[in-house]
Amino acid sequence: FMAGQFSVPDDFDRMGGEEIEQLFGVNT
């Protein structure tokens, strides 16, 4: 993903958000 192009959909948390966060190394 390009940093400027990456947008978080409203249903992000319902799309396996925790797994995605681990892939991106993001803690929210």
GROMACS .gro file of C-alpha atoms in nm, residues 9-28:
model
   20
    9PRO     CA    1  -1.287   0.161   0.564
   10ASP     CA    2  -1.555   0.207   0.830
   11ASP     CA    3  -1.581  -0.171   0.866
   12PHE     CA    4  -1.206  -0.222   0.901
   13ASP     CA    5  -1.243  -0.357   1.255
   14ARG     CA    6  -1.486  -0.618   1.123
   15MET     CA    7  -1.243  -0.728   0.851
   16GLY     CA    8  -1.004  -0.916   1.079
   17GLY     CA    9  -0.858  -0.587   1.196
   18GLU     CA   10  -0.633  -0.748   1.456
   19GLU     CA   11  -0.475  -0.978   1.198
   20ILE     CA   12  -0.427  -0.691   0.956
   21GLU     CA   13  -0.272  -0.480   1.230
   22GLN     CA   14  -0.022  -0.758   1.298
   23LEU     CA   15   0.066  -0.774   0.929
   24PHE     CA   16   0.123  -0.399   0.918
   25GLY     CA   17   0.279  -0.390   1.264
   26VAL     CA   18   0.020  -0.136   1.377
   27ASN     CA   19  -0.110  -0.111   1.731
   28THR     CA   20  -0.437   0.081   1.759
   0.00000   0.00000   0.00000
